[in-house]
Structures are given as C-alpha cells and as structure tokens.
Tab-separated table of C-alpha atoms and ligand atoms in Angstrom:
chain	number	residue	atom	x	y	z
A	1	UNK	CA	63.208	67.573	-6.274
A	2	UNK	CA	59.806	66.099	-7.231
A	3	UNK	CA	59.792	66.685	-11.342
A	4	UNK	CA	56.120	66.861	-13.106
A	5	UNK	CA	56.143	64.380	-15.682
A	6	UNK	CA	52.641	64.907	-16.511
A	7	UNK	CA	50.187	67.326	-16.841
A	8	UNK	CA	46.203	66.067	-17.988
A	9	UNK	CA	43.355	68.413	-18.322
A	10	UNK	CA	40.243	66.756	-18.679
A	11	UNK	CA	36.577	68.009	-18.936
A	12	UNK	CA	33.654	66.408	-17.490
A	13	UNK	CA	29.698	67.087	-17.578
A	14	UNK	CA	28.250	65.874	-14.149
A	15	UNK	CA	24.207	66.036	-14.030
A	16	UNK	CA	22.977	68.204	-10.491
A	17	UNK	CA	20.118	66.933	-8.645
A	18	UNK	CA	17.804	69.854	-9.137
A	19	UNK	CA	17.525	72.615	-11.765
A	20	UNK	CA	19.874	75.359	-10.338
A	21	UNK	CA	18.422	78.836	-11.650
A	22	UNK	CA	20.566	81.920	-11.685
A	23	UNK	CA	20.202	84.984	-13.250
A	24	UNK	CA	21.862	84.603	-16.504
A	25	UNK	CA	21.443	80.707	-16.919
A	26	UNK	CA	19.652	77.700	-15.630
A	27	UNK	CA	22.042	74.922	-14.626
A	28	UNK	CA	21.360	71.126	-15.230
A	29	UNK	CA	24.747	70.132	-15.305
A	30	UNK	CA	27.813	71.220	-14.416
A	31	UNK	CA	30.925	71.485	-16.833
A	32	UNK	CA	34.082	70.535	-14.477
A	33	UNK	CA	37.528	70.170	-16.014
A	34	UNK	CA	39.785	67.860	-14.028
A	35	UNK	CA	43.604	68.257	-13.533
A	36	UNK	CA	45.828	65.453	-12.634
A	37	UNK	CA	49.310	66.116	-11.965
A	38	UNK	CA	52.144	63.148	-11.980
A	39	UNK	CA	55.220	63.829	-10.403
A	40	UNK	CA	57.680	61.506	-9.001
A	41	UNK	CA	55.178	58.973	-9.805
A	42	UNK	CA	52.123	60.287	-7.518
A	43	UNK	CA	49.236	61.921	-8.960
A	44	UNK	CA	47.770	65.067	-7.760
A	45	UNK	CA	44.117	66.625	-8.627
A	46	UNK	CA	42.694	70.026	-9.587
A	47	UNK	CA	39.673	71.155	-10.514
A	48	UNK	CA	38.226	73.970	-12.303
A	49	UNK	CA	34.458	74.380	-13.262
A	50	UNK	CA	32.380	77.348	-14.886
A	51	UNK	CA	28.243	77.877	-14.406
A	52	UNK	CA	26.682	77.409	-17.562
A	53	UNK	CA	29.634	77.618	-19.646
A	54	UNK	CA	31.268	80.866	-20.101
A	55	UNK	CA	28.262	82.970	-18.838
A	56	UNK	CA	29.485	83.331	-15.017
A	57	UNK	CA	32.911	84.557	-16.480
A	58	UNK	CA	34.978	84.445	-19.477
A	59	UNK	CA	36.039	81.308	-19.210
A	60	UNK	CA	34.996	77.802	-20.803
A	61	UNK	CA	35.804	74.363	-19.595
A	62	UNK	CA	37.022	73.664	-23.680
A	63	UNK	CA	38.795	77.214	-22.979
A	64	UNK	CA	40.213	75.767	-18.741
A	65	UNK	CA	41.242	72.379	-20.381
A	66	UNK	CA	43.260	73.949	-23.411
A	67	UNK	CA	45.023	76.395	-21.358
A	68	UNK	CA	45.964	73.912	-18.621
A	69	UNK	CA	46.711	70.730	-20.714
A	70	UNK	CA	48.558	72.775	-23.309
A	71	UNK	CA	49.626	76.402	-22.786
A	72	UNK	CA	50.198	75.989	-19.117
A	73	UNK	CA	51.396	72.397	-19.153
A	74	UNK	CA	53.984	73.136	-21.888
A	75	UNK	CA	56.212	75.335	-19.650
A	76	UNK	CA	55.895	73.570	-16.238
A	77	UNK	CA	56.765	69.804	-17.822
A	78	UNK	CA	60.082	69.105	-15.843
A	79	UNK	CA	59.835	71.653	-13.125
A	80	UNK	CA	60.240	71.065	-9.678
A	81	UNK	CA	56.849	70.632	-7.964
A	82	UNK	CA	58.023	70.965	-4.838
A	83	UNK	CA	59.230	74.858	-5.736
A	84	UNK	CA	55.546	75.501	-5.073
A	85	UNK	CA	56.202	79.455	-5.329
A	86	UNK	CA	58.667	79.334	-7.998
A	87	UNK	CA	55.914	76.946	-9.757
A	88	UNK	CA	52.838	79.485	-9.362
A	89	UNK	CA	54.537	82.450	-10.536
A	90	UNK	CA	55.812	80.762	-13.727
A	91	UNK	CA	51.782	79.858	-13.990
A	92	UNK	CA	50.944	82.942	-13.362
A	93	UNK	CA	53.411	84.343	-15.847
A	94	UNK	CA	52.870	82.041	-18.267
A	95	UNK	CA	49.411	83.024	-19.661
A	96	UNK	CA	47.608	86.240	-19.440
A	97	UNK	CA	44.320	85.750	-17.444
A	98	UNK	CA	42.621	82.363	-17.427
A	99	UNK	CA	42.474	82.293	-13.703
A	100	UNK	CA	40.145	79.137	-13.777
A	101	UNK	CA	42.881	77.257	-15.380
A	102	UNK	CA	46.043	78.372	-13.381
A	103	UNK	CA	44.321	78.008	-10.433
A	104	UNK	CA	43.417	74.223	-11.053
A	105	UNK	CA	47.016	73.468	-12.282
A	106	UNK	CA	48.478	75.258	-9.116
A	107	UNK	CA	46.118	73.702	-7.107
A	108	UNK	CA	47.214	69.883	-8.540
A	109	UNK	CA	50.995	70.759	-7.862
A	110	UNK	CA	49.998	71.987	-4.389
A	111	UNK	CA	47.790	68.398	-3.803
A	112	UNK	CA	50.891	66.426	-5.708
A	113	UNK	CA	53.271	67.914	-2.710
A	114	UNK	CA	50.860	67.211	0.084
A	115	UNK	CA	50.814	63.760	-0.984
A	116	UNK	CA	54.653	63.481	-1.562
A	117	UNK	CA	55.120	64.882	1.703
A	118	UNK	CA	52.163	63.088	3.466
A	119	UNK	CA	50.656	65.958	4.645
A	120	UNK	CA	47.028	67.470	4.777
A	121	UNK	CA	47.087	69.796	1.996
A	122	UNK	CA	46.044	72.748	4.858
A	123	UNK	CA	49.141	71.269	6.750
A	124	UNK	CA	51.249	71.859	3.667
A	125	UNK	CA	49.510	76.053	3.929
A	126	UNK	CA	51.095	75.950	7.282
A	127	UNK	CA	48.058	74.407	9.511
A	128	UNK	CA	44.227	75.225	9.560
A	129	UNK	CA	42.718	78.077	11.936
A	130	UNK	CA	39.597	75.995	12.206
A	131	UNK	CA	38.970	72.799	10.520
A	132	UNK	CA	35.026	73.108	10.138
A	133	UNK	CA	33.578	75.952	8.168
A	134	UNK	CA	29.745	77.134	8.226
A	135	UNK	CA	28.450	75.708	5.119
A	136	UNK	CA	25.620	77.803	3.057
A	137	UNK	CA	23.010	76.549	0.904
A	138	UNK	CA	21.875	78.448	-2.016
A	139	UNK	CA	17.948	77.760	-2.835
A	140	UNK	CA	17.560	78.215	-6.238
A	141	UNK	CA	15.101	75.551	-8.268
A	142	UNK	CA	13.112	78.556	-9.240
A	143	UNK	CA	9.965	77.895	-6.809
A	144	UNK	CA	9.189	79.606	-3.813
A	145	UNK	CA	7.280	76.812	-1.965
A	146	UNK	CA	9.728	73.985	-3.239
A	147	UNK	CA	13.035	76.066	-1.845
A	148	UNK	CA	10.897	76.809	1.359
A	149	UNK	CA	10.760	72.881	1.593
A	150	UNK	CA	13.885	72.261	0.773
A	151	UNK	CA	15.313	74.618	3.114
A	152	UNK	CA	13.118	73.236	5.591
A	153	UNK	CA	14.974	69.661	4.678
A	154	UNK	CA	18.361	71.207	5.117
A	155	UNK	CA	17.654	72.444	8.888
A	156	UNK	CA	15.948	69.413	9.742
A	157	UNK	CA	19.132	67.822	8.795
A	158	UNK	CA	21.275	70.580	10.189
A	159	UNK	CA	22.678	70.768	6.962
A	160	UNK	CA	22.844	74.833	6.693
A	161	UNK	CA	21.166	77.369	8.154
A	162	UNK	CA	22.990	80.232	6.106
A	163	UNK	CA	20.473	80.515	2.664
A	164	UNK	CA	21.605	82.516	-0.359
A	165	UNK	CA	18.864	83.560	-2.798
A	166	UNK	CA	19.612	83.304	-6.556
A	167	UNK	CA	17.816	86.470	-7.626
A	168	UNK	CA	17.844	88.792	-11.003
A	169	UNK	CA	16.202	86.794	-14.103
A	170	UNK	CA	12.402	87.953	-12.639
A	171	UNK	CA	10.877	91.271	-12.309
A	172	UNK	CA	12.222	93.066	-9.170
A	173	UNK	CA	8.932	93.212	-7.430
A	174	UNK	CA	8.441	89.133	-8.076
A	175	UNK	CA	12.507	88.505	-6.695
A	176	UNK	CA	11.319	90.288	-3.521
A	177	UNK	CA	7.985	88.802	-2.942
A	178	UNK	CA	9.946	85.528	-3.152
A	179	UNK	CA	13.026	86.346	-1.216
A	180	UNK	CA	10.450	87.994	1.791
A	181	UNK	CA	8.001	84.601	2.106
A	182	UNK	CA	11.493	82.913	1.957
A	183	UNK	CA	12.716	85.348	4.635
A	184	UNK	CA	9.290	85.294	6.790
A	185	UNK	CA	9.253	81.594	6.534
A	186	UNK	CA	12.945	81.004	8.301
A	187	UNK	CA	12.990	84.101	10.307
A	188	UNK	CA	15.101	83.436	13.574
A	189	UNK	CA	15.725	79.999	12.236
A	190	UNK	CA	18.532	80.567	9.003
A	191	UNK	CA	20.258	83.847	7.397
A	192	UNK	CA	19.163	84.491	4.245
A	193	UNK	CA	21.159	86.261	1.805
A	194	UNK	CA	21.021	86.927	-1.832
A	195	UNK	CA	22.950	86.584	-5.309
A	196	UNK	CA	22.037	89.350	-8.067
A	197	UNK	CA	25.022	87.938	-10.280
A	198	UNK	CA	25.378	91.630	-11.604
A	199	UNK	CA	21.986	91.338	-12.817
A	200	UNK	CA	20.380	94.711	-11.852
A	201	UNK	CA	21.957	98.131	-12.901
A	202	UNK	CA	22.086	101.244	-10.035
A	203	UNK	CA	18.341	102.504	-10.241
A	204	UNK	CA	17.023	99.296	-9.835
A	205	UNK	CA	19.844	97.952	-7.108
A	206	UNK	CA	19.331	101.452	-5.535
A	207	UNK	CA	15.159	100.826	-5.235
A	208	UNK	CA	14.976	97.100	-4.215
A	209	UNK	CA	17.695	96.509	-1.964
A	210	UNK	CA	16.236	98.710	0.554
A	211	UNK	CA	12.995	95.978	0.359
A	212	UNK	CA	14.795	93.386	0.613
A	213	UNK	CA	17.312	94.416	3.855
A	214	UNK	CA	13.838	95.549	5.400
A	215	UNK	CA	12.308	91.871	4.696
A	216	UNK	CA	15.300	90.248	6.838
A	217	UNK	CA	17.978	89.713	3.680
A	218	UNK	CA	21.424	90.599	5.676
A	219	UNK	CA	23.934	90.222	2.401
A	220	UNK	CA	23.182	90.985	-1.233
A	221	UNK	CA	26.192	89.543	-3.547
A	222	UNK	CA	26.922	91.551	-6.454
A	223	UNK	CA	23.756	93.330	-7.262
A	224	UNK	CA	25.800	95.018	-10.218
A	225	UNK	CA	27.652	94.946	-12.920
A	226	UNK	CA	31.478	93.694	-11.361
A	227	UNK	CA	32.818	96.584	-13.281
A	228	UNK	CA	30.571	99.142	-11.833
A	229	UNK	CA	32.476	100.139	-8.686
A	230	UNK	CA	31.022	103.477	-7.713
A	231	UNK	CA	27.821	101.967	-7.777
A	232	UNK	CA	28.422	99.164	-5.727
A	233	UNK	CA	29.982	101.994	-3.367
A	234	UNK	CA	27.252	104.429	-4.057
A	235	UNK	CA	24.773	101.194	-3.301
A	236	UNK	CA	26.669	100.259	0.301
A	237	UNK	CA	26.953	103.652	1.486
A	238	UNK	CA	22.797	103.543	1.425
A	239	UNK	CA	22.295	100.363	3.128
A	240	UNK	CA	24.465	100.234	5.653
A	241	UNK	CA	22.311	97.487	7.521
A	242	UNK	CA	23.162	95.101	4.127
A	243	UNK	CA	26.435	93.619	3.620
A	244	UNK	CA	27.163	94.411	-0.358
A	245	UNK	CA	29.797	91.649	-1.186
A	246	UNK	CA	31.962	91.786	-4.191
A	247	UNK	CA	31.869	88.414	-6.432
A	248	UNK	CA	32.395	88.817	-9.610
A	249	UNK	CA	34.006	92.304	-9.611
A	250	UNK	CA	36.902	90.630	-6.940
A	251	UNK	CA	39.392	88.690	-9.132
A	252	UNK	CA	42.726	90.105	-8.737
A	253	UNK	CA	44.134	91.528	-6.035
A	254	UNK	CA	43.857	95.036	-7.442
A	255	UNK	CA	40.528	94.335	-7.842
A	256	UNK	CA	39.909	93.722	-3.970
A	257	UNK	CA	42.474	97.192	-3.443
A	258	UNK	CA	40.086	99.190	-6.009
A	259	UNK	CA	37.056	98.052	-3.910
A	260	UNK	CA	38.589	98.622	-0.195
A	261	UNK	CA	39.605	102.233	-1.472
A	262	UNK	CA	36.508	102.841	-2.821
A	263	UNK	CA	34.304	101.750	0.017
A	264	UNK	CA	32.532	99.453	-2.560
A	265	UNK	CA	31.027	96.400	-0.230
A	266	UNK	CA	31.465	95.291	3.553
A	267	UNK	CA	32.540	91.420	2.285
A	268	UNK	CA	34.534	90.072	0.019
A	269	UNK	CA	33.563	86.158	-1.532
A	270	UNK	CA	37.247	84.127	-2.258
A	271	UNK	CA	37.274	81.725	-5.196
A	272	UNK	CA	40.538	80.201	-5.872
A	273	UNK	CA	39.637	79.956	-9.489
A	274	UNK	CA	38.514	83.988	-9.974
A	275	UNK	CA	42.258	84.431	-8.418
A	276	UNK	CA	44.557	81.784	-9.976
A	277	UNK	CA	45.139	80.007	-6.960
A	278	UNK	CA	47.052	79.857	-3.755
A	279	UNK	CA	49.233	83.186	-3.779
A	280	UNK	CA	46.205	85.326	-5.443
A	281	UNK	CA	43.760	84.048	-2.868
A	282	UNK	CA	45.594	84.501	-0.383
A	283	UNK	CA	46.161	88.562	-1.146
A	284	UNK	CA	42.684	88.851	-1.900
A	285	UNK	CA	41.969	87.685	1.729
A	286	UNK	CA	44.925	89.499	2.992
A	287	UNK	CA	43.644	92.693	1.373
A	288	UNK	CA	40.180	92.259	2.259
A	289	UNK	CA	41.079	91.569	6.317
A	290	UNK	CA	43.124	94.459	6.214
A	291	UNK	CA	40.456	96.800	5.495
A	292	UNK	CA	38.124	94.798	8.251
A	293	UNK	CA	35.678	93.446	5.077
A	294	UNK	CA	34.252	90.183	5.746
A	295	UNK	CA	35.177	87.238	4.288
A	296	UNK	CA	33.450	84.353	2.656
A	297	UNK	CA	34.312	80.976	1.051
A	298	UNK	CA	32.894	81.371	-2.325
A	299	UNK	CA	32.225	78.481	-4.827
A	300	UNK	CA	31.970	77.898	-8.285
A	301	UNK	CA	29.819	74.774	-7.860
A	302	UNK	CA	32.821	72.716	-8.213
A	303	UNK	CA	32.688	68.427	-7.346
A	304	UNK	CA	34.368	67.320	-4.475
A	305	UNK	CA	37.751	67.762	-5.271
A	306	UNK	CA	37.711	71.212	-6.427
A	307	UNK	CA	35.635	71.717	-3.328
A	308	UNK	CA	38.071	70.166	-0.767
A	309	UNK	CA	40.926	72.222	-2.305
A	310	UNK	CA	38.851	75.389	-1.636
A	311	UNK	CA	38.511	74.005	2.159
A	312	UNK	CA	41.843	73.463	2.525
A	313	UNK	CA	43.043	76.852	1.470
A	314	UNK	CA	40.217	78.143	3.287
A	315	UNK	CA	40.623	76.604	6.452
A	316	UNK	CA	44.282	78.636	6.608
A	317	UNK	CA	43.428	81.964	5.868
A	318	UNK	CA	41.196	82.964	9.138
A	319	UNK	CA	37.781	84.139	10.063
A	320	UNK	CA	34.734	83.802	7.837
A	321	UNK	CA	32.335	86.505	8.789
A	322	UNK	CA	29.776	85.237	6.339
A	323	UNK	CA	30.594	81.566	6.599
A	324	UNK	CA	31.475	79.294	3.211
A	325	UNK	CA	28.859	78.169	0.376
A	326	UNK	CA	31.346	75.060	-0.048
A	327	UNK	CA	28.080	72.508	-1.023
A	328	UNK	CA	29.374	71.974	-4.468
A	329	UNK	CA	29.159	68.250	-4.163
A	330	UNK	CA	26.013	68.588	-2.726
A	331	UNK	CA	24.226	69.883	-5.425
A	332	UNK	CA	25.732	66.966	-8.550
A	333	UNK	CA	23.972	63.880	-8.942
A	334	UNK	CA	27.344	61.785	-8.514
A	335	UNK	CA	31.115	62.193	-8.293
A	336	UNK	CA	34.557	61.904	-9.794
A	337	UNK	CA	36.125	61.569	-6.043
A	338	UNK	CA	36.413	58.097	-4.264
A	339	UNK	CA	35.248	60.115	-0.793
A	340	UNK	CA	32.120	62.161	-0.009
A	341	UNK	CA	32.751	65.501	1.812
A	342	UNK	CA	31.747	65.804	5.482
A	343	UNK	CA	28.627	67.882	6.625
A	344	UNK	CA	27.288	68.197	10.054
A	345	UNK	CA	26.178	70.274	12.174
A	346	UNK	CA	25.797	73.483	9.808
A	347	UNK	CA	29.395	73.075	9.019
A	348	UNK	CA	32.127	71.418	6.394
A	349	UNK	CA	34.895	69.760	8.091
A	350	UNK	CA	38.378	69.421	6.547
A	351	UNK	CA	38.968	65.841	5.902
A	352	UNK	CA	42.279	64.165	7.048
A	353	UNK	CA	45.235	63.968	3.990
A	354	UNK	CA	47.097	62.998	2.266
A	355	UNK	CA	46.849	65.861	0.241
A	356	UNK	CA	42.932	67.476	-0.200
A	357	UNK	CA	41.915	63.643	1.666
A	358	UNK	CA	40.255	62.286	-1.574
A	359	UNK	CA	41.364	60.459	-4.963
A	360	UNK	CA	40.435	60.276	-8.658
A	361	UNK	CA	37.651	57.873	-8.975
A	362	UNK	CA	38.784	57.267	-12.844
A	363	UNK	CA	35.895	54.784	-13.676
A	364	UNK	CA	33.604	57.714	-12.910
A	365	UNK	CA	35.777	59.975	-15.242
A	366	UNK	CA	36.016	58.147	-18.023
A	367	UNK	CA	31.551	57.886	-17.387
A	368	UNK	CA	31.270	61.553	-17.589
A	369	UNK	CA	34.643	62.881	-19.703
A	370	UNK	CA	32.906	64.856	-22.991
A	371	UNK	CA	35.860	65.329	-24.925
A	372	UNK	CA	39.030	63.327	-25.623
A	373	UNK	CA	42.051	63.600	-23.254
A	374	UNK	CA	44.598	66.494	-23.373
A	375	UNK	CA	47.897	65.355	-22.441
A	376	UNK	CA	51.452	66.580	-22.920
A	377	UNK	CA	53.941	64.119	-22.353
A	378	UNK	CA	57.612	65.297	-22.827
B	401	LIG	C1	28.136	82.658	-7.438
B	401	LIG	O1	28.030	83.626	-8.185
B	401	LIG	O2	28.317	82.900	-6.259
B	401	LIG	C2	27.862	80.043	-5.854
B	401	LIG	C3	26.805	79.435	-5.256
B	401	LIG	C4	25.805	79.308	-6.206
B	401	LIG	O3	24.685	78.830	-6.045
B	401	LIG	O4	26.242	79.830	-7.373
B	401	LIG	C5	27.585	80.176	-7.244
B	401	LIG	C6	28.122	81.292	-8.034
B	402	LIG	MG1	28.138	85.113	-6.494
C-alpha cells in the first residue's frame, strides 16, 4: 500500500530556442504544467503541455492544472498508488475528457511506483523492446535557408535524420516550394515528412499532396480537419506512395478503430496526453498494430520529464515504423529536470531509473511557475 498524500499541479512558461511556426500559431514559449505526486513520502512527476495554449487542442495549461490539482486530485487523495489500474480507471472515470490532465496525473502515480519499487519506469511496463528510439526533428523557424542550415547542423551532429515540415499557415504553392528545396537539399541524406495540423480542407489536401509525395515527402500528418475521416480516407486511398498519419483526429481508442475501419491513414502518431495515459496509449497502439498501421512516438513539445515518460511508455509498446519526434527538450531554452535527455546517433536512449531517470529541479520551477500553486492536501 503506497497512499498519495499529495497531489500538485503546477504551470510553467519555458522560453524555446527558436521561433517554432505551425500552422495555427507561432510558438516562443511553451506552457508546461507539472505534476508531482507524494506518496509514502517519495515524489513522482508528470507533465502535461499544450502548443500555443488551447489552439493544438481543447485544452489549456490553466484548464490541465485545474483539472489535475483539483477535480482529479480530489478523488485519488488516499488511494493506493500502487493499484496502478485501479488508479487510472478512477482517473479516467473521474472527469469527462481532459486527456492532457489525466494523462499527467497517471503518468506521476506510474513514476511515484517506479521509484517506490526502484525500477525503470519501462521496467515497471514490463521491460523495453528497444531502449533507443529514432529521434525526428521538426524544422520549423519559418525560413527555408535557416531550416536547411539547421538541418544541416542536426546531421552533422547525427542528431536526426528523420525531418518533419510544419506546413499550412502559407499559400499551398509557397508550403511546397519550401518543403521541395528542403527535400532536394537532404535527398538520400534525411526523410522528410510533413505536419498540415488539419490546416488544409479535401480540395486543397487532394491537389498538393500529390506535389509534395512527388518532391520526396514520404508522410504527411494530418493534412485535415481530425474530424474529417472520409477525407483523410478518400486522401490515402490517392497517394498510396504517402503515409497519411492520424494526429489530431487519434485520441481515443475509438478514434484509432473509426480510422482502421475506414482505411483513413497508413500511421498512427501516440501521445500519452491525446489518450489519458498508460491504458489509452497502449490500445491506441494495440489497435493501430493490429491493423498493420505504423506507429510513431508523437510529442506535444513537452520538457524533459514529460518527454522521458513518453520514452518510457514508448520503449514497451514495439516497433516504430516512422521513428519518434521525442526532441521536446531540445527545442526549450532550459529545464525543470536535474538530467538532460540522451541523443546520439539519430536516436533517444531510455535513461536508467529510478522511475522516468530524472528529478524535479524545483529552483528552476519556482524561476518559470506563472501562476500560484494548486495543491490539495487532505
Ligand atoms: C504535432 O502536431 O505533431 C510535434 C512536433 C512538433 O513540432 O509539433 C508537435 C505537434
Ligand atoms: Mg502533428
């Protein structure tokens, strides 16, 4: 019996070290919202974030920390952490929606057992398959000849080879002039994929996508709306040389089902936080392996310890046919974690426990916090 005797969420504004542009926002900083578990006296972390506030999705760090420092914390005060499944359905129960927020709660109870147990939170998932992951890198300061260099940096350091292409705020025709000197410029050298971020509707998904699959582009995440499912189906039955992956249309495991019945993309990007954490990712993967889609190890841009929760879960759920985009921590100027993640050779590796294999660096919290704490003590 491990009780939870506290539950914090706490939001945080951490600067990146570029402009990141997507299609419906440019990024400067990045809203994170912290969890820290305490149970039988050891703390655990979580870590939700959202890209440009509640523009990605519907949720809002003021929105994550509420529902996981209040709502969720008030009914899993004094429960058994170590019930880990007993725990995540009462989470999941508790609150309608608000994946973001369950999933950072479940994933703090999951890191609080790790470290009760001394395990490697992948260890506590039953083991890791592999414990490096190809790690993507998504150009996006908005300037074709300053992503060319940077990508350029990134191989040099054999950082990533796998490029995805933030793509839908311009014209059509100026996305795929960019994405093709992109393309031309790292052909044979790096993949290069793109994100539309639901940006374009079916006419203009159904004229460009054949440009950009002939200029090199293998994968094009959601180039529509995540609702629009017979268009994303219509879309992949057209270009069957492109991979069409489902982002933000995949939340739920129904979601993945609707998709896989409907033909509606070849790969499937995980995010613990679009599926509430361990037991939802885990279908969605299930789900999407089952049907022979591809998988990939999506991001929300989260810091290092959202990150290395991602990773761990990652790590136990099998092949990645499109690799991981796991550079969160990569991309912020600085850190709440007291470890760095590891990168080499085109790949994340899973760091040793306890637990995700970092702590809390609390100075560095307190630095970037933006609102007071939330915390429900019983
Ligand atoms: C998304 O939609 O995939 C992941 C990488 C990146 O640059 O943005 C995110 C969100
Ligand atoms: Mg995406």
């Amino acid at each position: 019996m491990l009780p939870i005797e506290r539950i914090e969420a706490i939001p945080a504004r951490v600067p990146t070290i570029r402009p990141h542009h997507l299609s419906f926002a440019t990024v400067d900083a990045m809203d994170v919202v912290i969890v820290r578990v305490t149970a039988g006296g050891i703390e655990g972390y979580g870590e939700a974030s959202t890209i440009g506030g509640p523009r990605w999705g519907e949720e809002s760090p003021e929105g994550i920390a509420a529902i996981a420092g209040h709502y969720l914390a008030e009914v899993m005060l004094g429960q058994d952490a170590m019930a880990l499944n007993a725990a995540e359905d009462r989470i999941a129960r508790a609150v309608r929606g608000n994946y973001f927020a369950k999933a950072a709660l479940c994933m703090a109870i999951h890191d609080v057992v790790a470290r009760a147990k001394g395990m490697r939170l992948a260890d506590l998932l039953g083991g890791p398959l592999s414990t490096a992951l190809p790690l993507a890198w998504t150009l996006a300061s908005g300037d074709t000849a300053r992503d060319i260099e940077e990508g350029e940096r990134m191989l040099g350091l054999r950082r990533h080879r796998d490029f995805k292409l933030k793509i839908g705020a311009k014209a059509p025709e100026v996305d795929v002039a960019h994405v093709s000197a992109i393309a031309r410029a790292f052909a044979g050298r790096a993949s290069i994929r793109v994100d539309v971020n639901q940006a374009w509707d079916e006419p203009t998904a159904a004229r460009w996508l054949p440009a950009l699959s002939d200029a090199g582009v293998t994968m094009a995440e959601q180039p529509v709306a995540g609702w629009n499912v017979p268009a994303m189906a219509r879309l992949q039955r057209a270009n069957p040389r492109l991979a069409i992956m489902g982002d933000e249309g995949i939340a739920t495991p129904q979601d993945a089902q609707r998709h896989v019945t409907e033909a509606a993309c070849h790969a499937v990007a995980l995010k613990p936080a679009k599926h509430g954490g361990v037991a939802g990712t885990r279908a969605v993967a299930a789900i999407a392996r089952t049907a022979g889609l591809g998988l990939y190890g999506g991001t929300m841009l989260e810091g290092t310890i959202g990150t290395l929760a991602s990773l761990h879960l990652y790590s136990t759920l099998g092949e990645y046919a499109w690799g991981t985009e796991l550079f969160g921590p990569l991309l912020l100027r600085d850190s709440l974690a007291t470890t760095a993640i590891e990168v080499r050779d085109f790949a994340i590796h899973l760091p040793e426990g306890p637990g995700i294999g970092t702590g809390l660096d609390a100075d560095k919290l307190e630095h970037f916090r933006t609102d007071r704490r939330r915390t429900l003590v019983p």
